[in-house]
Short mmCIF file of C-alpha atoms in Angstrom, two decimals:
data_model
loop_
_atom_site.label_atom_id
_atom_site.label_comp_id
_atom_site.label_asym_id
_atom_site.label_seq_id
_atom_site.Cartn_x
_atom_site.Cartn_y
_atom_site.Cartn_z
CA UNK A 1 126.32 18.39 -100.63
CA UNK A 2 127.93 17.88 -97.09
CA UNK A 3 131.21 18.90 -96.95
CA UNK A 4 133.73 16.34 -95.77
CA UNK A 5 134.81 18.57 -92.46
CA UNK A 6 131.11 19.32 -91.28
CA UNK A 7 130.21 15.53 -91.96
CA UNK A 8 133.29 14.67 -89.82
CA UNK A 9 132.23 17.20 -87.01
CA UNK A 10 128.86 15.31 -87.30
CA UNK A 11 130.19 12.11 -86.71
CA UNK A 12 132.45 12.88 -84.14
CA UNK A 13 129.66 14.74 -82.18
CA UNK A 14 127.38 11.16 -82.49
CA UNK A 15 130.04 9.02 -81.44
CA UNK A 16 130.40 11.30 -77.88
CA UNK A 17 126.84 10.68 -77.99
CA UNK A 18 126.58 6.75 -78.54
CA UNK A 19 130.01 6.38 -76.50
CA UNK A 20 131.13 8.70 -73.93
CA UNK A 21 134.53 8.48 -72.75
CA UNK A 22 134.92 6.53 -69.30
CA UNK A 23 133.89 8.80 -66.77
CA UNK A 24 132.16 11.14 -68.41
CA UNK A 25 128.37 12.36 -67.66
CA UNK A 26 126.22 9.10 -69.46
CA UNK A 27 122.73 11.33 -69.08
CA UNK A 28 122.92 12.46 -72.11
CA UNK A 29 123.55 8.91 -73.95
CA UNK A 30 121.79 8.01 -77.12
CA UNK A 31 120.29 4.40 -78.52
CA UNK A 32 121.48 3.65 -82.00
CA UNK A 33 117.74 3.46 -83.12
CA UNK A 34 117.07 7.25 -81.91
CA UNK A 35 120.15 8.46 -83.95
CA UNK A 36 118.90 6.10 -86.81
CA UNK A 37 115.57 7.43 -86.57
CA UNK A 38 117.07 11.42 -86.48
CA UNK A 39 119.19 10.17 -89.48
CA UNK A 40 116.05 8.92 -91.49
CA UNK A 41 114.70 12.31 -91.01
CA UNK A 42 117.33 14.20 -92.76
CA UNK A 43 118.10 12.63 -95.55
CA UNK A 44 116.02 13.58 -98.32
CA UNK A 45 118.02 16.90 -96.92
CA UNK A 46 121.51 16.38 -97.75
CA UNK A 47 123.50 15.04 -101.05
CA UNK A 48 126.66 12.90 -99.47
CA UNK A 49 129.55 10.40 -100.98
CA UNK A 50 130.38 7.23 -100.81
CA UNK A 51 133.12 7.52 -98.31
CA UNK A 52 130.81 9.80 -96.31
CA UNK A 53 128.40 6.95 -96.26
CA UNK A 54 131.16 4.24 -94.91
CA UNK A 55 132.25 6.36 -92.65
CA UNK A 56 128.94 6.61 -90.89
CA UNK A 57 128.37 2.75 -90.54
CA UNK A 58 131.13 2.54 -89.33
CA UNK A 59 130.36 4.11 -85.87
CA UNK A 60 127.52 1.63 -85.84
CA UNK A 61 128.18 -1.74 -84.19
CA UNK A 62 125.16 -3.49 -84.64
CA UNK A 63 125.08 -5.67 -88.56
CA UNK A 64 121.53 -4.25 -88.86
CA UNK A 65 121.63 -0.52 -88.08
CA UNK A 66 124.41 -0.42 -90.75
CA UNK A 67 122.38 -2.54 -93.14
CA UNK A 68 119.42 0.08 -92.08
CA UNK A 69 121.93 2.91 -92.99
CA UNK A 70 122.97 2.03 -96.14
CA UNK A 71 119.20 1.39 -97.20
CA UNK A 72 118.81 4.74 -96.33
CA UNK A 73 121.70 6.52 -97.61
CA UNK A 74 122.19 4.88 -101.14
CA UNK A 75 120.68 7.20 -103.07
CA UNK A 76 121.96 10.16 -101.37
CA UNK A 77 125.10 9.19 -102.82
CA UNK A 78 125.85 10.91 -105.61
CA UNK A 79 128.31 8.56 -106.35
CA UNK A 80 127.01 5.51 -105.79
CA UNK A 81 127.45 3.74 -109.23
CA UNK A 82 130.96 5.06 -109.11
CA UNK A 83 132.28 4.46 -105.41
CA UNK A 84 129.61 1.86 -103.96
CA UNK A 85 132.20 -0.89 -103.71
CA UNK A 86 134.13 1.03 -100.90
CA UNK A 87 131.60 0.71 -98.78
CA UNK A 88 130.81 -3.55 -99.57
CA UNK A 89 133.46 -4.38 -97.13
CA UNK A 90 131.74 -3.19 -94.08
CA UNK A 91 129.47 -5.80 -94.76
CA UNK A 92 129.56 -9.72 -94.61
CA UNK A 93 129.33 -11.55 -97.78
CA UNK A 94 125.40 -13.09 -96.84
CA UNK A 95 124.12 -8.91 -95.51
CA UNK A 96 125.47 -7.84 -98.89
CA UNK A 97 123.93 -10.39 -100.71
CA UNK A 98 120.48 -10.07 -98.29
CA UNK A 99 120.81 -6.05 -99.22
CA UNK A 100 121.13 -6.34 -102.87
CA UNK A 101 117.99 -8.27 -102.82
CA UNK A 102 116.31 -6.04 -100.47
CA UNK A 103 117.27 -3.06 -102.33
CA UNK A 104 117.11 -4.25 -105.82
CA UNK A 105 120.19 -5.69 -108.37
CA UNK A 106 120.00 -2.89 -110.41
CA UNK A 107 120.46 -0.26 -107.88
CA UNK A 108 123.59 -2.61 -106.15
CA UNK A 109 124.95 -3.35 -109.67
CA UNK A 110 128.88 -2.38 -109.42
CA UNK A 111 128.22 -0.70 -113.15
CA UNK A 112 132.09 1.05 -112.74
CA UNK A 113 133.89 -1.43 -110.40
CA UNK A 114 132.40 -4.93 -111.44
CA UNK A 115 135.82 -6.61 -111.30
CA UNK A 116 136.64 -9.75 -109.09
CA UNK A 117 132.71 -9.58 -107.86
CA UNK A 118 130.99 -12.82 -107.99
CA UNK A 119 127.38 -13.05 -109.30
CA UNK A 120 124.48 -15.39 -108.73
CA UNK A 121 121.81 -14.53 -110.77
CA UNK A 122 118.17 -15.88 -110.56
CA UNK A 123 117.03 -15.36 -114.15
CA UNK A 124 113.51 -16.02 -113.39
CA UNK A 125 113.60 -12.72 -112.00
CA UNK A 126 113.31 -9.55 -114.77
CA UNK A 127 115.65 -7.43 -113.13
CA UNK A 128 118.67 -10.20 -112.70
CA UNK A 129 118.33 -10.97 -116.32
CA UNK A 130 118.96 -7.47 -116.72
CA UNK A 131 122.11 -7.87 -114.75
CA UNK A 132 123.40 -10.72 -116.63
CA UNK A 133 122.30 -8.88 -120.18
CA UNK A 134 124.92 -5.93 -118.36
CA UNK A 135 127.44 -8.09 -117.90
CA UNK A 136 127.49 -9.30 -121.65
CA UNK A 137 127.54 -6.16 -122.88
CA UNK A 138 130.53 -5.02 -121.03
CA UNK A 139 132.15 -8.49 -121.96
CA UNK A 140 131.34 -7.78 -125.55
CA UNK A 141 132.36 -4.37 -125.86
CA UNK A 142 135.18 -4.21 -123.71
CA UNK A 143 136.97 -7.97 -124.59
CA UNK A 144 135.37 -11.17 -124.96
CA UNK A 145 136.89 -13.17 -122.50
CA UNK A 146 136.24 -10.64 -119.37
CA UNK A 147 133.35 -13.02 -118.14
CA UNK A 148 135.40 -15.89 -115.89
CA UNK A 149 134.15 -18.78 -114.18
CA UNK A 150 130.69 -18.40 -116.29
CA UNK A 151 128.39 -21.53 -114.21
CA UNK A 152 124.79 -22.42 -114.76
CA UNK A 153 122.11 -24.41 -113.12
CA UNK A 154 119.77 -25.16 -116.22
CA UNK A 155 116.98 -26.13 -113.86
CA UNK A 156 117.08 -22.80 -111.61
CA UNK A 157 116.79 -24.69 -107.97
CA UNK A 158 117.90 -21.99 -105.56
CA UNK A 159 118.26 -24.20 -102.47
CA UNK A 160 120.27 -26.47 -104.10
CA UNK A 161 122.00 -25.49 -107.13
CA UNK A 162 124.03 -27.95 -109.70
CA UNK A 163 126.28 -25.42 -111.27
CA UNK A 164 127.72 -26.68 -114.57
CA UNK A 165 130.18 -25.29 -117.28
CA UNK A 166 129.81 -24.10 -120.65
CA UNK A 167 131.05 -26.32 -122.79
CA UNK A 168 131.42 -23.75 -125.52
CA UNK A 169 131.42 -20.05 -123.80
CA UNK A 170 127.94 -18.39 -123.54
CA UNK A 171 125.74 -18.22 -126.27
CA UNK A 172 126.24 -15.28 -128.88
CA UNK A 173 122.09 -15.30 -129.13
CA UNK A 174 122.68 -14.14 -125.63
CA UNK A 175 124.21 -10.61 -126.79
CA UNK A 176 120.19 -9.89 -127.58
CA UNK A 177 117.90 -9.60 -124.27
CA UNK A 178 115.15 -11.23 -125.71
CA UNK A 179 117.35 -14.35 -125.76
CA UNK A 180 118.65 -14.66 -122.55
CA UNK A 181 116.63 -17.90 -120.57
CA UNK A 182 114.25 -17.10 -118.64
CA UNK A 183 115.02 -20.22 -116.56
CA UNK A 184 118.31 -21.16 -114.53
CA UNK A 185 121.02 -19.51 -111.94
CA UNK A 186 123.76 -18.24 -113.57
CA UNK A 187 127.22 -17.59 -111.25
CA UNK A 188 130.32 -15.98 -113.05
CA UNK A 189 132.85 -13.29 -111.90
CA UNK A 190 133.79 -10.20 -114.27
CA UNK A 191 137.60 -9.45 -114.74
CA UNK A 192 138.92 -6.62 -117.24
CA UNK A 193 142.15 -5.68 -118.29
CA UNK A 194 143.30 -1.79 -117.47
CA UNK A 195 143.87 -1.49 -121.22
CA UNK A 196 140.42 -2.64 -121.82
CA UNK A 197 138.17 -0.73 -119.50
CA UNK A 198 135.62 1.55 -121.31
CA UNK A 199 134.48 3.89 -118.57
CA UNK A 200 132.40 5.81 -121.28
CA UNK A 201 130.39 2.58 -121.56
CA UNK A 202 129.92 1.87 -118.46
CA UNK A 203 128.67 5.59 -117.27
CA UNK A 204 126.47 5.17 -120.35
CA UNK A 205 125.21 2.03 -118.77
CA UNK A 206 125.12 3.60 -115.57
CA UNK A 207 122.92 6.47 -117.05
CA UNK A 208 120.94 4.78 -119.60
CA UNK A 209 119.90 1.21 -118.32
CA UNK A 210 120.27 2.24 -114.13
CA UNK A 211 118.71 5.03 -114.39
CA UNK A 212 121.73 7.48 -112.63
CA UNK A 213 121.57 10.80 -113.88
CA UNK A 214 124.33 14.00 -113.27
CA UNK A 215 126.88 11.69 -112.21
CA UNK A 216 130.21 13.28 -111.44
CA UNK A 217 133.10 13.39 -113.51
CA UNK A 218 135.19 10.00 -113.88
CA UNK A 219 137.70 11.96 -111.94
CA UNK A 220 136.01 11.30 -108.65
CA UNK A 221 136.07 7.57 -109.79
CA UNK A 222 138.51 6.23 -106.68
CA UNK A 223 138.93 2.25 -107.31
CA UNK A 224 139.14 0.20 -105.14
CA UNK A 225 139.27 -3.84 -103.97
CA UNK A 226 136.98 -6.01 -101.56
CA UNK A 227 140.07 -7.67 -99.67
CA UNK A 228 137.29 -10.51 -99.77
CA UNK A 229 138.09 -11.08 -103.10
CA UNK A 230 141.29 -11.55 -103.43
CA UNK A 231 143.29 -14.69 -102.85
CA UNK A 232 145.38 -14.71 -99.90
CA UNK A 233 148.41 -14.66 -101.68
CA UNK A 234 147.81 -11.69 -103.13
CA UNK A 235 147.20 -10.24 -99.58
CA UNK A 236 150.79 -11.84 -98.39
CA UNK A 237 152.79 -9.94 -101.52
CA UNK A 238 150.95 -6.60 -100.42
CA UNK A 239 151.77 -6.84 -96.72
CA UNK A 240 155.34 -7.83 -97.42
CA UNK A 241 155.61 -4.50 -99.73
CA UNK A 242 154.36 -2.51 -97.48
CA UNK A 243 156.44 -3.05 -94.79
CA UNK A 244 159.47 -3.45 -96.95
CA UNK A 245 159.24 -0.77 -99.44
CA UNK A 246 156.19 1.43 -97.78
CA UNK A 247 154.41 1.50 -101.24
CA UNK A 248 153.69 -1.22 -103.97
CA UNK A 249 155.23 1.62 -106.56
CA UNK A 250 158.15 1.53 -105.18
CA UNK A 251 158.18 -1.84 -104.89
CA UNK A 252 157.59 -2.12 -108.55
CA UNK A 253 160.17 0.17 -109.34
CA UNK A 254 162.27 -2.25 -106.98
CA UNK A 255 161.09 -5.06 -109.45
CA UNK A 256 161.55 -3.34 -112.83
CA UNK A 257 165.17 -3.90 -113.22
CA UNK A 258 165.40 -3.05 -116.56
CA UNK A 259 163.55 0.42 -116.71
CA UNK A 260 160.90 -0.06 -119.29
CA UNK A 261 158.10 -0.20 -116.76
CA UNK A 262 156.98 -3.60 -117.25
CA UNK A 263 157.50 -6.84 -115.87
CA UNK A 264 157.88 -10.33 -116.97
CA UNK A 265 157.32 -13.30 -114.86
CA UNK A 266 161.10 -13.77 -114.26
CA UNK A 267 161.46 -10.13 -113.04
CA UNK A 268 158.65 -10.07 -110.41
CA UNK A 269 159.07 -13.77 -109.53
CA UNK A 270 163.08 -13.63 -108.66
CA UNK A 271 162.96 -10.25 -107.78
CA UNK A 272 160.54 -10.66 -104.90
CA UNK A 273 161.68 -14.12 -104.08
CA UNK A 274 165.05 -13.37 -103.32
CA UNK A 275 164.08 -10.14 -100.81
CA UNK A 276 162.23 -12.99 -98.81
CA UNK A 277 158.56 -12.52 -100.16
CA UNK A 278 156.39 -16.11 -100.03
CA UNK A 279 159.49 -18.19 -98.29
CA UNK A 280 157.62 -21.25 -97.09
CA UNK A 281 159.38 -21.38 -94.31
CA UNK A 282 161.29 -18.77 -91.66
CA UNK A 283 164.35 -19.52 -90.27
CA UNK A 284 164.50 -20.42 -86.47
CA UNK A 285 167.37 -18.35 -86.13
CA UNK A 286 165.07 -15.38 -87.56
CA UNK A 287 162.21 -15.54 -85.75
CA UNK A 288 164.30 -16.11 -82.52
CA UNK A 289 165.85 -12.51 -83.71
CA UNK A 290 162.99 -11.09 -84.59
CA UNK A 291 161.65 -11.40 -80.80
CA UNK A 292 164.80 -10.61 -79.16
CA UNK A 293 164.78 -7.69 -81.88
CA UNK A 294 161.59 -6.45 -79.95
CA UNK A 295 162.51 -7.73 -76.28
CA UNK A 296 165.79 -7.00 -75.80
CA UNK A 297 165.34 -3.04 -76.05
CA UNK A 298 162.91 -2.56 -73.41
CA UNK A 299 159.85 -4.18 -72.20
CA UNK A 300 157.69 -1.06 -71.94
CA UNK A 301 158.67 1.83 -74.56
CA UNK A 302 158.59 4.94 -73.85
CA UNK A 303 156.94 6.41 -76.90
CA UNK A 304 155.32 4.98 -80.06
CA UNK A 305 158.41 5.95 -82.01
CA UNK A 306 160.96 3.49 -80.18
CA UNK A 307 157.95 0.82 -80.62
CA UNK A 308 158.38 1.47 -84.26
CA UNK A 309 162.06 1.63 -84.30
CA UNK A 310 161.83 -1.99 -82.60
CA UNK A 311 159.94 -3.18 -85.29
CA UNK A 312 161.90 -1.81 -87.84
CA UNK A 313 164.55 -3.83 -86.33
CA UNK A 314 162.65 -6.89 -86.48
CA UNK A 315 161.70 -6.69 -90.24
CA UNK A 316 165.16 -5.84 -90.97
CA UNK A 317 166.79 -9.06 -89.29
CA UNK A 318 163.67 -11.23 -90.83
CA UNK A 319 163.80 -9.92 -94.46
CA UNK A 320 166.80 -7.87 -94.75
CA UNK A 321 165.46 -4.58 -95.82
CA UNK A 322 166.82 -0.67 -94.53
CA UNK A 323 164.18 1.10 -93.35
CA UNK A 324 164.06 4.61 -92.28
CA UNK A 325 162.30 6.13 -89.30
CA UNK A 326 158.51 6.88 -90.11
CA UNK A 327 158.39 9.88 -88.70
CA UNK A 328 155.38 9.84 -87.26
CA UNK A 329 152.76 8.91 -90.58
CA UNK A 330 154.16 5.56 -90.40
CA UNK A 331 153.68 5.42 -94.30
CA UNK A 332 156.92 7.31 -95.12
CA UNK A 333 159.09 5.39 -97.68
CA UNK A 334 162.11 3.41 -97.10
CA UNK A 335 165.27 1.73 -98.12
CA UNK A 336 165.32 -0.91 -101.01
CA UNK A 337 164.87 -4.75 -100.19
CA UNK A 338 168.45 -6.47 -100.36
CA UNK A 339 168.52 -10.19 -101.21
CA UNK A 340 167.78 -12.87 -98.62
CA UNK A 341 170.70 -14.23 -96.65
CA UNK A 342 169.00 -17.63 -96.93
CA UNK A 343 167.05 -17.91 -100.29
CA UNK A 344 166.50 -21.39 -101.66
CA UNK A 345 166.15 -21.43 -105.43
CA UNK A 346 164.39 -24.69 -105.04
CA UNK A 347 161.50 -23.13 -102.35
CA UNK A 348 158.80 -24.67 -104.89
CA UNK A 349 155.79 -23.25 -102.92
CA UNK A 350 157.35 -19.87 -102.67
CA UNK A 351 157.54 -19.57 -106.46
CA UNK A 352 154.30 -21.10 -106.88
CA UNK A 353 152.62 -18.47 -104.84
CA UNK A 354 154.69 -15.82 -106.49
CA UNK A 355 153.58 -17.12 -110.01
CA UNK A 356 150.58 -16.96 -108.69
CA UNK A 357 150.12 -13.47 -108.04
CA UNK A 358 151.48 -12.71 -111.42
CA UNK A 359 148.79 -13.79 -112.84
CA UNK A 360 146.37 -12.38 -110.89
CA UNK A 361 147.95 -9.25 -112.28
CA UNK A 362 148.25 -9.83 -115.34
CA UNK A 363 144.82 -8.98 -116.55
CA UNK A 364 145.54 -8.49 -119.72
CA UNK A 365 147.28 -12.18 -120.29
CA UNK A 366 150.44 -11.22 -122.56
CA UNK A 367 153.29 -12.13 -120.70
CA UNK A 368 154.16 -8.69 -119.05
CA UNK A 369 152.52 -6.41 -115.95
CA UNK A 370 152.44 -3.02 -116.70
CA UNK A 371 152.04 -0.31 -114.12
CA UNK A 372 148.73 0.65 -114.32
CA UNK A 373 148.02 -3.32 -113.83
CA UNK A 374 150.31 -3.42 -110.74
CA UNK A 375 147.94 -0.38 -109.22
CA UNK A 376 145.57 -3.40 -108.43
CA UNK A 377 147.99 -3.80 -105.70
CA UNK A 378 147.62 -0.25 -104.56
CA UNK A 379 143.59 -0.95 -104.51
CA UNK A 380 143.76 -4.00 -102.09
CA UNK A 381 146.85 -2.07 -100.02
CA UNK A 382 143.90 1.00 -99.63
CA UNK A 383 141.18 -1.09 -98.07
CA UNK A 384 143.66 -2.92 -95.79
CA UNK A 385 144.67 0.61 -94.75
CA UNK A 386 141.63 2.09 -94.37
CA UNK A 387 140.36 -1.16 -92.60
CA UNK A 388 143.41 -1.05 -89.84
CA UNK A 389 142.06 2.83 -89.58
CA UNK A 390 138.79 2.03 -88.42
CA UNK A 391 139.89 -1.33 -86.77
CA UNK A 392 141.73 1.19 -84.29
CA UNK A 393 139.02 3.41 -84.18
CA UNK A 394 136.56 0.77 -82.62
CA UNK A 395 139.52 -0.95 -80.29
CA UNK A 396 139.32 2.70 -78.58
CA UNK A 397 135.88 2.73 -78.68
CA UNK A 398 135.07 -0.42 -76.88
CA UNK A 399 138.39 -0.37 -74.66
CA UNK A 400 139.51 2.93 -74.23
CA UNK A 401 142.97 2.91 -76.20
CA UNK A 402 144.75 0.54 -78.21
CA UNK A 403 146.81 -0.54 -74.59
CA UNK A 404 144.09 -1.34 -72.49
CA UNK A 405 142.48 -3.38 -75.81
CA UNK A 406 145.48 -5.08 -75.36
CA UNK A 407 145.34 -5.72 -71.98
CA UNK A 408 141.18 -6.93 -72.44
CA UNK A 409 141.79 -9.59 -75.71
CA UNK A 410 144.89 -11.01 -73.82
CA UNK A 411 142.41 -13.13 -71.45
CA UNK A 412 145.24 -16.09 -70.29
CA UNK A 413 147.34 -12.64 -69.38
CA UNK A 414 150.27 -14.47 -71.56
CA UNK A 415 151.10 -11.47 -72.63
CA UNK A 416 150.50 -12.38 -76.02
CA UNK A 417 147.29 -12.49 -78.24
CA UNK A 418 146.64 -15.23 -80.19
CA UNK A 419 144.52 -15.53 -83.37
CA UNK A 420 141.96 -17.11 -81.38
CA UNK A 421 141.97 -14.11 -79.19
CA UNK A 422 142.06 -11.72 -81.93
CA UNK A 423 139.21 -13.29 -83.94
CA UNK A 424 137.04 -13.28 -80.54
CA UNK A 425 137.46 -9.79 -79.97
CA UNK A 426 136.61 -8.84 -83.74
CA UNK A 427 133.47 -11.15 -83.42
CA UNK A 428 132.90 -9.69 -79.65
CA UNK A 429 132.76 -6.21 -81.23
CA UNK A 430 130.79 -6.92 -84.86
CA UNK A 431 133.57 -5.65 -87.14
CA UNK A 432 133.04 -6.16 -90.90
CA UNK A 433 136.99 -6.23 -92.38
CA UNK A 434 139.44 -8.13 -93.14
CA UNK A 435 140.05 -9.44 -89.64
CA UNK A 436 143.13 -11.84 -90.80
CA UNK A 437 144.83 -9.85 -92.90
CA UNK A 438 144.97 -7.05 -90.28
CA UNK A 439 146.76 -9.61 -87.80
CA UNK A 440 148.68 -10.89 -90.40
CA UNK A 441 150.28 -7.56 -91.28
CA UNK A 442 151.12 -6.64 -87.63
CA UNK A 443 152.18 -10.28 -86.66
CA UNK A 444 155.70 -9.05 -87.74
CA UNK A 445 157.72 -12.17 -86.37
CA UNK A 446 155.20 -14.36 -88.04
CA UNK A 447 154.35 -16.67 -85.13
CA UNK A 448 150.54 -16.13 -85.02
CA UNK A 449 150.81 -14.53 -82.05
CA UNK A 450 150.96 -10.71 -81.78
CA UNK A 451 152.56 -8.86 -78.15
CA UNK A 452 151.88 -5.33 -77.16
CA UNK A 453 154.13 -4.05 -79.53
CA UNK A 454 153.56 -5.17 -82.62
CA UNK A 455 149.30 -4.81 -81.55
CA UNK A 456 150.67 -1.26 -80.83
CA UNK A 457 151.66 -1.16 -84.23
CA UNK A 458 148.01 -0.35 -85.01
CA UNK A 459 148.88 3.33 -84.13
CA UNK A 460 150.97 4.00 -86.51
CA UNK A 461 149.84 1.91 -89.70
CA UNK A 462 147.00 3.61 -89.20
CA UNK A 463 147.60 6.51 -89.89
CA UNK A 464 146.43 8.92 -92.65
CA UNK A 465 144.18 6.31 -94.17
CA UNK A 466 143.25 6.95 -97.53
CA UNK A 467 139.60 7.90 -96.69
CA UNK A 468 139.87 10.30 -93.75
CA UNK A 469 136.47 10.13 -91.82
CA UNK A 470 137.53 13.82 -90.70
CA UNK A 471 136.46 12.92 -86.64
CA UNK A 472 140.15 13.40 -85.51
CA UNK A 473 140.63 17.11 -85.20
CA UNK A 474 144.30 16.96 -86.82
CA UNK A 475 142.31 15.66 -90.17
CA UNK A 476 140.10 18.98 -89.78
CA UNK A 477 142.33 20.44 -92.45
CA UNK A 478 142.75 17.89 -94.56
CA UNK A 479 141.43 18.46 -98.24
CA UNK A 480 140.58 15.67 -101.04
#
């Protein structure tokens, strides 16, 4: 197995390779396709991870060398049953989809992680009947209502399909594989309760029906969340946590009022809506402060710290909260959320997409989120984390730094960068990630348009991301 450190090294010495830094000797530059080639060669060499493998894409522009990369890699990952999902977000939802079929539904099958993924299953085919027979078995040994949004297309017609309910679940006779039709497109997504989760079953599945052998312990098992997948108010509670509390467990401590580490709907609705989280609608007068906040201190800061210190002042006039200084990891915690100067008890569409959320958490549908269902939080929070990471990484990249990035997507030289601008440059550059939800967490004043300092702001939220690619040489002694 590849250590993490000499896997970092190797990366870092590629991406000198397939992008040398302005003004340096080009002669010796390398094509993608060689360093894809010299990549085939060695891999029936080395054993690698998951996060290994993402990180590697990664430093790969082009939407087919990384689909080329993962088709080669897969099965070097020892973890692959266990960790694939982190690496499904460096993808778009049709390359995913055009890789599973590629490299086979049984070998892409999410047997640890199948929550919140959609499937479409062609169950013509042997192999996605298979699927679908894995999917009941879960739902029937793990609890009965885990398969959501079950659809079928009786008549299979793939261009088209007519996807219709069942009227009355799916069919017990379906628990035997022999039964399941061998005619029709099924679509459902799987959702399990923490409570419920049988990890024994599923590495048994994993083992006995996939065919992965010498897996690792379920301690290397790292969860995580497609951002993809979640609704986008889920995203809007996670960013307003983050920069309010600097971790969802401390914003559920925040929450939990009452100390028994749980939380009714009242508790997490009120809680959150009177700190500020979900209000339909800003207040002129904050926004206004919010970008005086930022402009009145000085136009060009002198360090990244008094750019943060701005912004700190700018959350704290738009949603009340007492931060402290980051000091430099930018994920440092902070002071407790205080209740909103203006909160309107009657904000209808605040509570609704507070309620929302709730359920979304509450998996397990009795009435009350425990912590171990909040963590689902913590799961979408690490992907947007990571993504920022390597969003930075290929800003520098292309531009240089993070400033002159800045100075490139701002083409009208307004000074500002608009979401058009912003979702150009991500397209311009052929980044997979949640390219919205990274603007929307820096877009501090909430006016859908970001300045240098709050793009700036990149810097620091990115740091010490929860899967270290190990390129940077302060990460070189960083451990798992």
């Amino acid at each position: 197995h590849v250590c993490l450190e000499t896997w970092g090294r190797t990366l870092r010495a590629l991406k000198e390779l397939l992008f040398p830094k302005r003004g340096a000797d080009t002669g010796s530059l390398l094509k993608p396709q060689h360093v894809i080639w010299a990549l085939k060669g060695m891999s029936a060499r080395v054993w690698i991870l998951c996060r290994q493998l993402r990180s590697l894409v990664c430093i790969f522009f082009s939407r087919e060398d990384r689909s080329e990369l993962l088709k080669t890699f897969f099965l070097r990952c020892v973890d692959w049953p266990m960790n694939g999902k982190c690496c499904q977000p460096k993808f778009t939802k049709s390359d995913w989809t055009a890789l599973t079929q590629k490299i086979g539904y049984m070998n892409m099958f999410p047997y640890y992680q199948p929550e919140l993924s959609e499937f479409v299953l062609d169950l013509s085919s042997y192999e996605q009947r298979r699927c679908l027979h894995l999917l009941i078995r879960l739902n029937t040994n793990e609890d009965d209502v885990n398969i959501k949004k079950a659809e079928m297309d009786k008549e299979g017609n793939l261009s088209a399909p007519d996807f219709q309910p069942f009227v009355a679940n799916i069919p017990v006779s379906w628990n035997e594989y022999t039964s399941c039709p061998e005619k029709g497109i099924f679509k459902c997504t799987y959702l399990c309760s923490v409570e419920h989760m049988n990890q024994k079953l599923r590495r048994k599945l994993a083992m006995t029906v996939g065919g992965w052998v010498n897996l690792p312990t379920d301690s290397k098992l790292s969860l995580w969340a497609s951002i993809d997948e979640v609704p986008i108010e889920v995203i809007k509670v996670v960013v307003f946590m983050i920069r309010t509390w600097r971790s969802t467990d401390a914003a559920f401590t925040f929450c939990n009022t009452d100390g028994d580490d749980s939380l009714n709907h009242q508790e997490f609705v009120h809680k959150l809506a009177r700190t500020g989280c979900c209000k339909s609608k800003k207040s002129k007068s904050a926004k206004k402060g919010a970008k005086s906040a930022r402009k009145g201190v000085t136009n060009e800061p002198s360090s990244m710290g008094d750019t943060v210190t701005d912004m700190q002042n700018t959350w704290t006039a738009m949603a009340g909260t007492t931060m402290t200084t980051m000091a430099g990891t930018g994920m440092q915690s902070t002071g407790m959320g205080s209740e909103h100067d203006d909160y309107d008890p009657n904000d209808e569409k605040q509570h609704a997409e507070l309620s929302s959320v709730y359920r979304f958490l509450d998996t397990s549908n009795d009435g009350e989120i425990c912590r171990k269902e909040f963590e689902a939080l913590e799961r979408v929070w690490r992907e947007l984390h990571q993504s920022i990471y390597e969003f930075r990484m290929v800003m520098e990249i292309r531009h240089g730094s993070l400033d002159q990035a800045f100075d490139t997507i701002d083409a009208d030289g307004s000074g500002e960068i608009s979401k058009s601008e912003f979702v150009a440059a991500v397209e311009f550059a052929n980044f997979d990630g949640p390219a919205e939800q990274i603007f929307m967490f820096v877009d501090v004043s909430g006016d859908l348009c970001l300045d240098k300092e709050e793009f700036l702001l990149l810097e620091e939220y990115s740091k010490n991301p929860p899967l270290p690619d190990f390129t940077e040489a302060e990460t070189f002694k960083l451990r798992d």
